[in-house]
Amino acid sequence: MDQLIIDLAAILAAATPLIFATMGETISERAGVVNLSLDGSMLLAAMIGFAVALTTGSLLVGFAAAAMTGAFVALILGGLSLSLGQSQTAVGFVLALLCTDLSSFLGSRYVRVPGPAVAHSPIPILSEIPLIGPLFFNHDPLIYTSFVLVPLIWWFLFRTRAGLVLRALGDRPQTAHARGVPVVRLRYLYLIIGGALIGIAGAAYSLDLKQGWSYRHTFGTGWIALAIVIFGGWQPWRVAIGCYLFAALQMLASRSQSVIPGLPTQVFQVAPFVLMIIVLALVNLLSSPNTARHITRLPVRLRRPAEQIVAWLSTPAPTALGQPFERP
């Protein structure tokens, strides 16, 4: 039981950067903007956050620099796509490649250099509660923040008027404009907020989970975050489940390496990404119209739970996602 609690706590910690990245991407995509620069933005923010924290001796300044890096990359994406009308997909992909190369070039002097890291901070009394304490209250401030971030984003999106307006930006921008909503300006705002969270996700690796900086430190994680947002149907709780699932797959791959020592280490490094793709494919299969037709042939006692599962999985993307807004 003790080992299980340790493993579950490790999964919660390992998923923290993904939680920040996916929540940031969920916000921007709900507003109608696809931020494909995610992977490169995280890398650049991880490098800059570590470099600034090392230079200033302040973790807070390092995280702020990482957030500003992510926000600035998002601002460039917004300028080229929202203002100049260029393809969000093309611009985001180019920015991802540019930021990746920039992180390698600018961060060469910081490779393998010891630096500051977020301190372990158990919460007094609460961390001593059996089972729950070690699982939720024996971490550091960044992990605690990730626990709060998911319900906060959910509450904002689905329980506030501002969240309703945000969702309208991605679903019915023309209707929102007709009601006096400044569509482009608000898309900029939420894209930048999402970019800042993505930047914090990058720093969460270099200043917490994978302490330090190395060549392509978080390479590939941003693409997984994008896939998780789709897997989660742009719903914060489902997206968070996807993050914890991927962290669990990473831990499983790591443990399997000692059980099957004959396989090359690269197999275990790639395995979580492959398994996540398989999960996404299964989700897509279950949510397809053909699956819905097959469900009608099931016995009545199985049909209803099957229909509920498919309905939960088949959340459509925001209607205007990735589409430029043109004022009527």
PDB file of N, CA and C in Angstrom, residues 25 88 135 152 163 168 179 197 208 279 310:
ATOM      1  N   GLU A  25      -3.551  25.626 -23.291  1.00  0.00           N
ATOM      2  CA  GLU A  25      -4.012  25.331 -24.646  1.00  0.00           C
ATOM      3  C   GLU A  25      -5.534  25.224 -24.700  1.00  0.00           C
ATOM      4  N   GLN A  88      -3.266  29.929 -38.755  1.00  0.00           N
ATOM      5  CA  GLN A  88      -2.829  29.650 -37.388  1.00  0.00           C
ATOM      6  C   GLN A  88      -1.964  28.395 -37.328  1.00  0.00           C
ATOM      7  N   LEU A 135      -0.463  11.697  -0.481  1.00  0.00           N
ATOM      8  CA  LEU A 135      -0.895  11.764  -1.874  1.00  0.00           C
ATOM      9  C   LEU A 135      -1.057  13.197  -2.362  1.00  0.00           C
ATOM     10  N   LEU A 152     -10.344  25.565 -11.103  1.00  0.00           N
ATOM     11  CA  LEU A 152     -10.482  27.003 -11.331  1.00  0.00           C
ATOM     12  C   LEU A 152     -10.808  27.288 -12.792  1.00  0.00           C
ATOM     13  N   GLY A 163     -16.602  33.316 -18.855  1.00  0.00           N
ATOM     14  CA  GLY A 163     -16.332  32.015 -19.465  1.00  0.00           C
ATOM     15  C   GLY A 163     -17.297  31.706 -20.600  1.00  0.00           C
ATOM     16  N   ALA A 168     -18.013  31.422 -26.491  1.00  0.00           N
ATOM     17  CA  ALA A 168     -18.670  31.959 -27.684  1.00  0.00           C
ATOM     18  C   ALA A 168     -17.648  32.399 -28.723  1.00  0.00           C
ATOM     19  N   ARG A 179     -23.376  40.936 -30.567  1.00  0.00           N
ATOM     20  CA  ARG A 179     -23.773  41.361 -29.221  1.00  0.00           C
ATOM     21  C   ARG A 179     -22.787  42.359 -28.618  1.00  0.00           C
ATOM     22  N   LEU A 197       0.591  30.352 -19.359  1.00  0.00           N
ATOM     23  CA  LEU A 197       0.511  29.066 -18.666  1.00  0.00           C
ATOM     24  C   LEU A 197       1.438  28.035 -19.326  1.00  0.00           C
ATOM     25  N   ASP A 208      11.783  22.282 -11.689  1.00  0.00           N
ATOM     26  CA  ASP A 208      11.133  21.399 -10.732  1.00  0.00           C
ATOM     27  C   ASP A 208      11.268  19.925 -11.129  1.00  0.00           C
ATOM     28  N   VAL A 279      -4.423   5.125 -27.399  1.00  0.00           N
ATOM     29  CA  VAL A 279      -5.587   5.558 -26.618  1.00  0.00           C
ATOM     30  C   VAL A 279      -6.408   6.573 -27.395  1.00  0.00           C
ATOM     31  N   VAL A 310     -20.080   6.873 -24.860  1.00  0.00           N
ATOM     32  CA  VAL A 310     -19.848   7.481 -26.171  1.00  0.00           C
ATOM     33  C   VAL A 310     -20.172   8.968 -26.147  1.00  0.00           C
TER      34      VAL A 310
END
